[in-house]
mmCIF file of C-alpha atoms in Angstrom:
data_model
loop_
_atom_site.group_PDB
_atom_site.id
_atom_site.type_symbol
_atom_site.label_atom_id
_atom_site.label_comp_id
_atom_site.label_asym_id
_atom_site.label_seq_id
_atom_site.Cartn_x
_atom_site.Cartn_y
_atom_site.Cartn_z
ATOM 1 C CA UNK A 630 45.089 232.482 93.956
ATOM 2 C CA UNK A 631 44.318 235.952 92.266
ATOM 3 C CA UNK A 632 43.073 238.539 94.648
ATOM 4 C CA UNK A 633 41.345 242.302 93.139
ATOM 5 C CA UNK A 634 42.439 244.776 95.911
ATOM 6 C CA UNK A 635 41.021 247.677 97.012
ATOM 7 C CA UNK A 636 42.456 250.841 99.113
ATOM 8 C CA UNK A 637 40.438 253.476 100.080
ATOM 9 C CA UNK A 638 41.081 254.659 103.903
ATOM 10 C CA UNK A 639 42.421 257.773 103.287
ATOM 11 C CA UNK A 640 42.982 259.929 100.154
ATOM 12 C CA UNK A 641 44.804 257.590 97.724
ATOM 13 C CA UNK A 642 42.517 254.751 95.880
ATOM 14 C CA UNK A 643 44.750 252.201 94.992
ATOM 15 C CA UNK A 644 43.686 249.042 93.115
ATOM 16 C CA UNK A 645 45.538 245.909 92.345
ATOM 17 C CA UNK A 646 45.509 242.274 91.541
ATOM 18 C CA UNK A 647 47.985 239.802 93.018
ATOM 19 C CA UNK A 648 48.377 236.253 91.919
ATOM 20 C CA UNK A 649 50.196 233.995 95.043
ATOM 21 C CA UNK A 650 52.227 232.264 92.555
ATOM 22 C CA UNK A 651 53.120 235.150 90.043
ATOM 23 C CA UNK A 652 53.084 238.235 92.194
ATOM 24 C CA UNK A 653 51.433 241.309 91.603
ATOM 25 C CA UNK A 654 49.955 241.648 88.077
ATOM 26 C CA UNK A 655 48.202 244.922 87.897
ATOM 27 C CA UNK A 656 48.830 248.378 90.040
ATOM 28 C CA UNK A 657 46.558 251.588 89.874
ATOM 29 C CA UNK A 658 46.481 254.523 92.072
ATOM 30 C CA UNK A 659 44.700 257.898 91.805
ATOM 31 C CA UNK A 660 46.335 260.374 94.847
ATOM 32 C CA UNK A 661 43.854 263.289 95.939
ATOM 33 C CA UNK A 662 46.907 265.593 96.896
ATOM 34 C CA UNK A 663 45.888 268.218 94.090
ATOM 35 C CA UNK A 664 41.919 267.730 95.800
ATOM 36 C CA UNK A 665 43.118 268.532 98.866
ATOM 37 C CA UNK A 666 45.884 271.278 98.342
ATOM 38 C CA UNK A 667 43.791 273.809 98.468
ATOM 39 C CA UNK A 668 42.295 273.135 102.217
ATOM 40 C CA UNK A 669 46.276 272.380 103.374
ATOM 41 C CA UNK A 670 45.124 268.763 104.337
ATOM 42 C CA UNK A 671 42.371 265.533 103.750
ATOM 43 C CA UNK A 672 39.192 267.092 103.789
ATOM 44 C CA UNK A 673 37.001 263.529 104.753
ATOM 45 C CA UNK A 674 33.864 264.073 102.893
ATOM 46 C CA UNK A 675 35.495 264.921 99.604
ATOM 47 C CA UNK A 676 38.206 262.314 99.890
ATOM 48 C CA UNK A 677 34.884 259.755 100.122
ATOM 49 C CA UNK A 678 33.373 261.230 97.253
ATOM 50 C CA UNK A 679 36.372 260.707 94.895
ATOM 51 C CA UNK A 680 36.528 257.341 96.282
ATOM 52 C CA UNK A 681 32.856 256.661 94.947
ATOM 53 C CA UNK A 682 34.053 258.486 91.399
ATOM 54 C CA UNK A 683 37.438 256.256 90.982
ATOM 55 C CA UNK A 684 36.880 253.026 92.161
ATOM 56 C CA UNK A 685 35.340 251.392 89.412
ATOM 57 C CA UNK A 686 37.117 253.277 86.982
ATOM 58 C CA UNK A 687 40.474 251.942 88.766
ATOM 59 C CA UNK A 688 38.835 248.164 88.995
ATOM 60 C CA UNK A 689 38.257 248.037 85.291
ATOM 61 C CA UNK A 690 41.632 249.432 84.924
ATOM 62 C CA UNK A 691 43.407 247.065 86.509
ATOM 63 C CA UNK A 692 41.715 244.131 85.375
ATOM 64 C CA UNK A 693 42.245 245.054 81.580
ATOM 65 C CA UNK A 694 46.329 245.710 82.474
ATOM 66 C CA UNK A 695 46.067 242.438 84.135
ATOM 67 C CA UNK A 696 44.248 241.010 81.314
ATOM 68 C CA UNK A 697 41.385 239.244 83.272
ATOM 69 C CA UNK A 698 37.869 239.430 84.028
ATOM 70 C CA UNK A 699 36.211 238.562 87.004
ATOM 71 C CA UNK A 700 36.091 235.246 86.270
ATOM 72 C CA UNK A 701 39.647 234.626 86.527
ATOM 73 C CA UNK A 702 39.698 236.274 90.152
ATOM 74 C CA UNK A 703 39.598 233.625 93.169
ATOM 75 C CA UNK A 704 38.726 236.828 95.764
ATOM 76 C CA UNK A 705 38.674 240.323 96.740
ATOM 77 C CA UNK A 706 40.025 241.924 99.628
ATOM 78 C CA UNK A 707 39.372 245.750 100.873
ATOM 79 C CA UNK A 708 40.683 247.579 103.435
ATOM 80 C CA UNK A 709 38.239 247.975 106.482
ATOM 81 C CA UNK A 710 40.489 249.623 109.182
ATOM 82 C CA UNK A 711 42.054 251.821 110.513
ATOM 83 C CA UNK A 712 41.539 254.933 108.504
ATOM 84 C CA UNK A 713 38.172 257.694 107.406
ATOM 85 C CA UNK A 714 35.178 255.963 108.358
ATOM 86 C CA UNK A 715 33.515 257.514 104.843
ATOM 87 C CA UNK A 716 36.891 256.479 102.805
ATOM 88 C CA UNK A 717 36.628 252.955 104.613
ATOM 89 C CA UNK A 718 32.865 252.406 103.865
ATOM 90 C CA UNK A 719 33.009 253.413 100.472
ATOM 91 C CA UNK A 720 36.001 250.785 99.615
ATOM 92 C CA UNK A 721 34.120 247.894 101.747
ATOM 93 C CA UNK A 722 31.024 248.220 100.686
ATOM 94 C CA UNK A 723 32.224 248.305 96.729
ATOM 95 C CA UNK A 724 34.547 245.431 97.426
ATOM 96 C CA UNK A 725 32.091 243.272 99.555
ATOM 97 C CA UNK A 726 29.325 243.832 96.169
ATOM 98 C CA UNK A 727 31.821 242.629 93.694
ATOM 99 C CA UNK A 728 32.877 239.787 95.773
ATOM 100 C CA UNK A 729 29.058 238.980 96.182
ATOM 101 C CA UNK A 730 27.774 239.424 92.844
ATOM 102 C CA UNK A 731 31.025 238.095 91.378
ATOM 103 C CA UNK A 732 30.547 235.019 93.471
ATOM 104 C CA UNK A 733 33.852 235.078 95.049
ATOM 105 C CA UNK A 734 35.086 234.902 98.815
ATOM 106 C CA UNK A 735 36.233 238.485 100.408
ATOM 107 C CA UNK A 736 38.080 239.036 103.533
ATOM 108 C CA UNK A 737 38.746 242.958 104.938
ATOM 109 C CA UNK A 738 42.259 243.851 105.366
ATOM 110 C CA UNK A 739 44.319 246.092 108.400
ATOM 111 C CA UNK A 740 45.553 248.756 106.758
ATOM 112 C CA UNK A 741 48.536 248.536 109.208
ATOM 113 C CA UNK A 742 49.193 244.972 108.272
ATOM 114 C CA UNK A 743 49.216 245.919 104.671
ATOM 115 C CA UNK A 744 51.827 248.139 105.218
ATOM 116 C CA UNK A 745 53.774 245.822 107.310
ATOM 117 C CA UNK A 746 53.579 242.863 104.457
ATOM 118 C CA UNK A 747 54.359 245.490 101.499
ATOM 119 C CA UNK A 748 58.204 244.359 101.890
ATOM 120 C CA UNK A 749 57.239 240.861 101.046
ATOM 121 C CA UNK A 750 55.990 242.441 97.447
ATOM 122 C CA UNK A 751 59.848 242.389 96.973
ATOM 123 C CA UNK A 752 62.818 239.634 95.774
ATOM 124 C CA UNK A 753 64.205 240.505 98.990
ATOM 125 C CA UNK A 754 61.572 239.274 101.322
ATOM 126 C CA UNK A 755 62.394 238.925 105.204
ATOM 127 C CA UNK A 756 61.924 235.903 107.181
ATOM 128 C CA UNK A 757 59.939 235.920 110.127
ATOM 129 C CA UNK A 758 60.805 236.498 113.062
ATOM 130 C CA UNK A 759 61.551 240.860 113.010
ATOM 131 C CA UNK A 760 61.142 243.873 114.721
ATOM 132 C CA UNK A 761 58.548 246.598 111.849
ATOM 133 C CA UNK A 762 58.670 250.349 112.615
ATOM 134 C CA UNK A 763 55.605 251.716 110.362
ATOM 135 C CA UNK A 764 55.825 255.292 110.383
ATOM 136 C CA UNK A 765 53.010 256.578 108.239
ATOM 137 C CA UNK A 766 50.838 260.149 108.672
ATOM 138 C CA UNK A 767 48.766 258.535 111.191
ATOM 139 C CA UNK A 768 51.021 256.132 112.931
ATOM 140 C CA UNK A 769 54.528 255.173 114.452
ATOM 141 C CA UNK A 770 54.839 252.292 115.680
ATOM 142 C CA UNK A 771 57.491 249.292 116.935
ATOM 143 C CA UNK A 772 56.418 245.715 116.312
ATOM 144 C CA UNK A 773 57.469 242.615 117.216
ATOM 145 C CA UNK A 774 56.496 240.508 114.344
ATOM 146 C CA UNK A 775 56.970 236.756 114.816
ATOM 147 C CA UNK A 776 54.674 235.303 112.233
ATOM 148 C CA UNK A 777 51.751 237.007 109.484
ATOM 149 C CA UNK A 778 49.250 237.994 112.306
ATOM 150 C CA UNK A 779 51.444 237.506 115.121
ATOM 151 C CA UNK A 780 52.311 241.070 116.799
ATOM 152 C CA UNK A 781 53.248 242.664 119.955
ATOM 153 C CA UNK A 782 53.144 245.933 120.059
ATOM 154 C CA UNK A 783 56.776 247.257 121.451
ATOM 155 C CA UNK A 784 56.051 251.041 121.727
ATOM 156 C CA UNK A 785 53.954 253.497 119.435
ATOM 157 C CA UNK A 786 53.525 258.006 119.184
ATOM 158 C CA UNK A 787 51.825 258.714 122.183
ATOM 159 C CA UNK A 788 50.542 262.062 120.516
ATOM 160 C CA UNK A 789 51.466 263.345 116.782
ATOM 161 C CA UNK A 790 53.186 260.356 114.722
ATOM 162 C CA UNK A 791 56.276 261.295 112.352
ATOM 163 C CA UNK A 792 54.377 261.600 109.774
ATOM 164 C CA UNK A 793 51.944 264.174 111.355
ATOM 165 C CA UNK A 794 54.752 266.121 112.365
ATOM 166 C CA UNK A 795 56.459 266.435 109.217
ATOM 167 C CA UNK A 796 53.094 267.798 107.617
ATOM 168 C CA UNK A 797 52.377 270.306 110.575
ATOM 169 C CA UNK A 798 55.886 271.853 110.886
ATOM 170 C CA UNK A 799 56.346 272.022 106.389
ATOM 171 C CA UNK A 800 52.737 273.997 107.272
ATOM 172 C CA UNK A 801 54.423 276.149 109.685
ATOM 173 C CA UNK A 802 57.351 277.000 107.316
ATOM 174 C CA UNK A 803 54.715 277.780 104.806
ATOM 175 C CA UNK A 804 55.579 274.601 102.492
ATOM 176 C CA UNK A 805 52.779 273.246 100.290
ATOM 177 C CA UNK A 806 50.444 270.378 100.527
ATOM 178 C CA UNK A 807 51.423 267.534 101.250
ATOM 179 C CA UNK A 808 54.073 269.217 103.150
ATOM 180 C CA UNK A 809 56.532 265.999 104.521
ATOM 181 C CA UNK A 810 57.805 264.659 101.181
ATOM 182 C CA UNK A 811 58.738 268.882 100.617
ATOM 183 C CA UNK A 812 59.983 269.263 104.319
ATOM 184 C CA UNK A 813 62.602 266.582 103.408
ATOM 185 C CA UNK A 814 63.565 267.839 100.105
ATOM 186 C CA UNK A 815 64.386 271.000 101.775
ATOM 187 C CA UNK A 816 66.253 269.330 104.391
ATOM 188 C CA UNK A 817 68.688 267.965 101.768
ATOM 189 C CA UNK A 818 70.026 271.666 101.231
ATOM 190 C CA UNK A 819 69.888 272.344 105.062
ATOM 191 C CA UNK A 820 72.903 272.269 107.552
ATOM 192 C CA UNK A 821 72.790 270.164 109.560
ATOM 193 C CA UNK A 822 74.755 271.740 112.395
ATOM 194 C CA UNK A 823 73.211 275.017 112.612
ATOM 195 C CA UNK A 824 70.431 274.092 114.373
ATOM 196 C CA UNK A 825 69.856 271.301 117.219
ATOM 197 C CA UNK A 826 66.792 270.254 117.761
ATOM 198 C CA UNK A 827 65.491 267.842 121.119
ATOM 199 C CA UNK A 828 65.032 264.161 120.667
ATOM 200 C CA UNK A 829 61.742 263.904 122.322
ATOM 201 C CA UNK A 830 61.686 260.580 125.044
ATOM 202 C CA UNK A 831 65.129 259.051 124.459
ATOM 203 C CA UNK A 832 66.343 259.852 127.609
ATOM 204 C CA UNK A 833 64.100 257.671 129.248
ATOM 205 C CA UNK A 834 63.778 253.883 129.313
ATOM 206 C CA UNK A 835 60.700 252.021 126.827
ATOM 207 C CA UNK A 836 59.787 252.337 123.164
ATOM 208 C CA UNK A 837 57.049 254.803 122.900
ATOM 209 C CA UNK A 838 57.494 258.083 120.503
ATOM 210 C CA UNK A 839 56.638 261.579 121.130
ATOM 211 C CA UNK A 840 56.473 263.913 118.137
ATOM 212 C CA UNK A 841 54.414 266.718 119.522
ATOM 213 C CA UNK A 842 57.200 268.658 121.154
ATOM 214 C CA UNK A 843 59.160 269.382 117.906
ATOM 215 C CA UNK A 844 56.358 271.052 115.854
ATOM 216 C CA UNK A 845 56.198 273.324 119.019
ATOM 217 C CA UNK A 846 60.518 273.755 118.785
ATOM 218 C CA UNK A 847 60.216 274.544 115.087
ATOM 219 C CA UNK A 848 57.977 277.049 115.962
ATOM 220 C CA UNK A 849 59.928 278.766 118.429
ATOM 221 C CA UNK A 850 63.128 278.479 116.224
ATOM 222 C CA UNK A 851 60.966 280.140 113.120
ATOM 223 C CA UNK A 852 59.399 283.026 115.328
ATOM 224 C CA UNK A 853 63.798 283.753 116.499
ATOM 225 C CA UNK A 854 64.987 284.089 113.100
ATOM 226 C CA UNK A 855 64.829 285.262 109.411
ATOM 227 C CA UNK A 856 63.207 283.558 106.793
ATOM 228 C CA UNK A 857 65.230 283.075 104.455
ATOM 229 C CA UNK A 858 65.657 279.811 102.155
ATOM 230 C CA UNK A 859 68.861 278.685 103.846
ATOM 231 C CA UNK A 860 67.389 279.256 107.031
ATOM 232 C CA UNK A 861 64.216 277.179 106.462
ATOM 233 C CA UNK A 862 66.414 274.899 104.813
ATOM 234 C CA UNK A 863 68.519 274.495 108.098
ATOM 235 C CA UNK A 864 65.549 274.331 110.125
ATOM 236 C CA UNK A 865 64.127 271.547 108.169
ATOM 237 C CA UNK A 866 67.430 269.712 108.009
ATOM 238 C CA UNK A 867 67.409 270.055 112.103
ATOM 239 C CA UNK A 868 63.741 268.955 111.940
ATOM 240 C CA UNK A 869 64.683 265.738 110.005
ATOM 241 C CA UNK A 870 68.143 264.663 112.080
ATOM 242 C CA UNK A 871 66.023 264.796 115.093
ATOM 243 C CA UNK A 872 62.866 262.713 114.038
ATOM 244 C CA UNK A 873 65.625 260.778 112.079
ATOM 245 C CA UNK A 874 67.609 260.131 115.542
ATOM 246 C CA UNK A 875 64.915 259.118 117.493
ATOM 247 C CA UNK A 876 63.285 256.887 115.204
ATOM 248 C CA UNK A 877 67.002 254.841 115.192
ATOM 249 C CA UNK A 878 67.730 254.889 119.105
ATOM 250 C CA UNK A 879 63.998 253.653 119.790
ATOM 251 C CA UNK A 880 64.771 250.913 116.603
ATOM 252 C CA UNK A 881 68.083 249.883 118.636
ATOM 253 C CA UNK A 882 66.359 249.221 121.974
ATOM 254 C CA UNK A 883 64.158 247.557 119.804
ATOM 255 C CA UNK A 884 66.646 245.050 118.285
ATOM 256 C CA UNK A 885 68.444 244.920 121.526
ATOM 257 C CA UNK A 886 64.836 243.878 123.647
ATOM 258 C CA UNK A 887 64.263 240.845 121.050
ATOM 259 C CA UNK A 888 67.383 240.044 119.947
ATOM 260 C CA UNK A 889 66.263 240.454 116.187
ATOM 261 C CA UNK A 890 68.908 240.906 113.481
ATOM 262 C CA UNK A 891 66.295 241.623 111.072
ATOM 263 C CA UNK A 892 64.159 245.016 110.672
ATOM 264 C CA UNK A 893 61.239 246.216 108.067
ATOM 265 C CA UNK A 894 60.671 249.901 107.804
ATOM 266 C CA UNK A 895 57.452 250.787 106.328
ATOM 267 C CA UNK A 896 54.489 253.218 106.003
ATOM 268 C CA UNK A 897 54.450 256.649 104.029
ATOM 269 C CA UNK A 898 57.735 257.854 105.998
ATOM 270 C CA UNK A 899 59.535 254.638 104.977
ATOM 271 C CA UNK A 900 60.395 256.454 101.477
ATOM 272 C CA UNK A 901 62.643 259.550 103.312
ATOM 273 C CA UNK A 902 66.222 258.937 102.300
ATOM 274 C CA UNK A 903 67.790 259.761 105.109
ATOM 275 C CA UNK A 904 65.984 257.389 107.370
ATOM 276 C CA UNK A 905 66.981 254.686 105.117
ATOM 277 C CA UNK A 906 70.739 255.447 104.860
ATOM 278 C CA UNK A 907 70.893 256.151 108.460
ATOM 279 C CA UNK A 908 68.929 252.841 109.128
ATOM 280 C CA UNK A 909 71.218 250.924 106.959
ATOM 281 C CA UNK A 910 74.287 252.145 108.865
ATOM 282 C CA UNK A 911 72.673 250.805 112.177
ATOM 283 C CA UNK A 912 71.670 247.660 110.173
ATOM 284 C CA UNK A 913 75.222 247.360 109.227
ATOM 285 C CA UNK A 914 76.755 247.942 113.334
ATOM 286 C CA UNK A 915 74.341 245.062 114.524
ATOM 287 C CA UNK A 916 75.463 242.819 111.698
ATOM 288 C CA UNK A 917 71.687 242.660 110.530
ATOM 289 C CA UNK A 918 69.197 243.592 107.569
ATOM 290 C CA UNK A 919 66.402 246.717 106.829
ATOM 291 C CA UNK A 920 64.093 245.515 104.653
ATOM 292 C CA UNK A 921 61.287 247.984 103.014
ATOM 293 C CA UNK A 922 59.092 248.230 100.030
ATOM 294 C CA UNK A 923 60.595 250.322 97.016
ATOM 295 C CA UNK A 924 58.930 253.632 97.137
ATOM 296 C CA UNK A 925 55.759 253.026 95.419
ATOM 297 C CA UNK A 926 54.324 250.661 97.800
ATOM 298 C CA UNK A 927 55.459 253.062 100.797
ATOM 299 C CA UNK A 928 52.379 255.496 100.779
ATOM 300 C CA UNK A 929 49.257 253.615 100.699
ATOM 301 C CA UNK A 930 48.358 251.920 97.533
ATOM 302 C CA UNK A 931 46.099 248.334 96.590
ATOM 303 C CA UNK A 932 49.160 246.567 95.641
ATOM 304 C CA UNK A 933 49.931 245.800 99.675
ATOM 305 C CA UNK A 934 45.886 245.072 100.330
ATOM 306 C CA UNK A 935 45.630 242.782 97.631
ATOM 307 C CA UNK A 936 48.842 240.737 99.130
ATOM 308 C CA UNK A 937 47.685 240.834 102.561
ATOM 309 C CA UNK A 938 44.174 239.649 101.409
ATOM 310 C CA UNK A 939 45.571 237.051 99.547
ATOM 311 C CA UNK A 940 47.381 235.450 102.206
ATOM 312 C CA UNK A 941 44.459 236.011 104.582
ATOM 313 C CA UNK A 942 42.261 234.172 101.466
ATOM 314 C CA UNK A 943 44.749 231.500 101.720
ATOM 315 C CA UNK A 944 44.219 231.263 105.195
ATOM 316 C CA UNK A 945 40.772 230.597 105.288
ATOM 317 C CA UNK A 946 39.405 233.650 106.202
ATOM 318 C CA UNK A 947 36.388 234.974 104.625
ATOM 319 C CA UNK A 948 34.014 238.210 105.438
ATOM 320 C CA UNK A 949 30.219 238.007 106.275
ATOM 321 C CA UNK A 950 27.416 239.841 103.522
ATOM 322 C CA UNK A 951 27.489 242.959 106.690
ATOM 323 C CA UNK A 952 30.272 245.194 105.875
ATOM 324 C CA UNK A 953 31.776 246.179 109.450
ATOM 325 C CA UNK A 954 34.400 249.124 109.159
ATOM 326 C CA UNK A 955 36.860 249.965 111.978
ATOM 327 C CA UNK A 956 38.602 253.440 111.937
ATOM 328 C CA UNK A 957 40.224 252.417 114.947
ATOM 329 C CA UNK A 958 41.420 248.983 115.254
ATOM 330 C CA UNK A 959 44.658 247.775 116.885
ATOM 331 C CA UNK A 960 46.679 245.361 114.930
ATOM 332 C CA UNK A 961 47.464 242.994 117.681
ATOM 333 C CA UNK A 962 43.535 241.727 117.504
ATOM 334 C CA UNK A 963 44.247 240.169 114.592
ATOM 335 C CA UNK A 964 44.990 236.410 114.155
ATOM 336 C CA UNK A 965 48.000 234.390 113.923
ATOM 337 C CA UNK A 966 48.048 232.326 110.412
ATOM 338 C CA UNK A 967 50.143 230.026 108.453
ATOM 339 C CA UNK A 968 50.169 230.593 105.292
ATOM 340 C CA UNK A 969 53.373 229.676 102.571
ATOM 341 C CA UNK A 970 55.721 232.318 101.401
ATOM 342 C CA UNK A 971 53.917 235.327 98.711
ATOM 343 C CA UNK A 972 55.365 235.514 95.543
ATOM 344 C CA UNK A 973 57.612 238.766 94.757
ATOM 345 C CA UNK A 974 55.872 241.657 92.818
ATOM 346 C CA UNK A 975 58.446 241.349 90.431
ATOM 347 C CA UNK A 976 57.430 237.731 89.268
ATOM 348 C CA UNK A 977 54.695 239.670 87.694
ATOM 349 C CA UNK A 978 54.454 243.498 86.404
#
């Protein structure tokens, strides 16, 4: 089955085409980050306007590095939620018209699950059953995944996510748009003793996050001393070990509460290096596996939307003409489905 997909809830458009038996065959994305910049964050009306001017452009794109037409599609699949309301309606409604005047079936994908299933893009898929920690600029959350649509959520940010506080405290230190990805490159030249930082609800039993707390410390700690590069560097590096630390000691109860050898990181934050060597040393300690995309399909993108549709495709599932969007919309409404094993991205491009 060859599924067109289509990402649009935020400020990235990504586009692909994913074939269940050859793996993904075509990847475009156009980022807004140099839209944006100026304003210091996603402005929602113009990040819906650019989706209306790229879309198409990306569609054709991808189907020409695929080499097909819309013939040789079998469906399309579109995110519909979580995410902008305008970003989401912009990507449903152009994917639910080419479905309909291409003749084809189209189902609306979780953004969330996308990111979940991005890992399976990869040789080195995990096998069900696993514990997923998406941290993305909008979410952290703990899974318990025991089968494609079969969650529990374990524990989630009960105010900023990770991602949200990287990008608020890099705009406190005065870092450019989009300020996480620069927050931890200015870590790496921090030190990391200097500074110590809380590590907001790990002294108390459960799984949820707080990230709040440390935009607020980071403050305090800039407004007490100089600003010089080493010093912001040291403050970042601080900043990182402690949303770093918490992230693995909520992961560990995680593990422990299941019993799962097996963990998926993914979501935007997935791509910081230090979470993923410090998660592979805890990996190692349990005598289990982190699985997560490589960094390309960490951020949003249509590569992970056109899998997830796919499978959902496979499934049976199919969307009415009505578009329905959902800017809110917790994953563990979705369905459980059994569907056979996706084909690496690697197979194809």
């Amino acid at each position: 089955m060859r599924v067109l997909g289509i990402e649009t809830s935020c400020d990235e458009t990504g586009i692909a085409v994913y074939d269940t038996e050859k793996g993904l065959l075509a990847h475009q994305l156009y980022s807004q980050v140099k839209l944006h910049a100026d304003y210091g964050g996603v402005v929602p009306e113009l990040a819906s306007r650019d989706h209306v001017r790229k879309t198409l452009p990306l569609v054709k794109a991808a189907l020409q590095e695929a080499g097909l037409t819309p013939k040789d599609l079998d469906g399309v699949a579109y995110t519909k939620g979580p995410g902008l309301v305008g970003a989401l309606l912009v990507g449903s409604c152009i994917g639910r018209s080419l479905a309909f005047g291409w003749g084809l079936p189209a189902v609306g994908v979780h953004h969330m699950e996308g990111h979940l299933l991005a890992p399976m893009l990869e040789d080195d898929q995990p096998e069900f059953p696993f514990v997923a920690l998406l941290v993305s600029g909008g979410h952290t959350q703990l899974v318990q995944v025991k089968g494609i649509g079969d969650y529990e959520l374990l524990g989630e940010s009960v105010d900023d996510a990770a991602g949200e506080a990287f990008d608020k405290t890099a705009k406190l230190m005065g870092l450019d748009y989009p300020g996480g990805p620069r927050l931890a490159a200015l870590a790496e030249k921090g030190v990391s003793d200097r500074f110590t930082f809380p590590r907001p609800m790990t002294d108390r039993p459960g799984l949820n996050f707080s990230f709040s707390g440390l935009k607020t410390f980071a403050a305090n700690t800039l407004a007490a001393n100089d600003n010089s590069e080493q010093t912001l560097a040291d403050i970042a590096r601080a900043f990182e070990d402690a949303v770093v630390d918490t992230l693995l000691i909520k992961c560990r109860r995680a593990l422990k509460q299941t019993g799962y050898k097996r963990l998926v990181i993914a979501g935007g934050v997935s791509a910081n290096k230090h979470l993923r060597a410090e998660l592979e040393k805890l990996m190692q300690k349990v005598n289990g596996r982190v699985f997560y995309p490589r960094t390309e399909f960490c951020t949003d993108n249509g590569a992970m939307i056109a899998l997830a549709g796919a499978l959902r495709l496979q499934a049976g599932e199919r969307e009415a003409l009505s578009v329905k969007t959902y800017p809110r919309w917790p994953m563990t409404d979705l369905e459980p489905m059994q569907v056979a094993k996706p084909a690496a991205a690697t197979d194809g491009v």
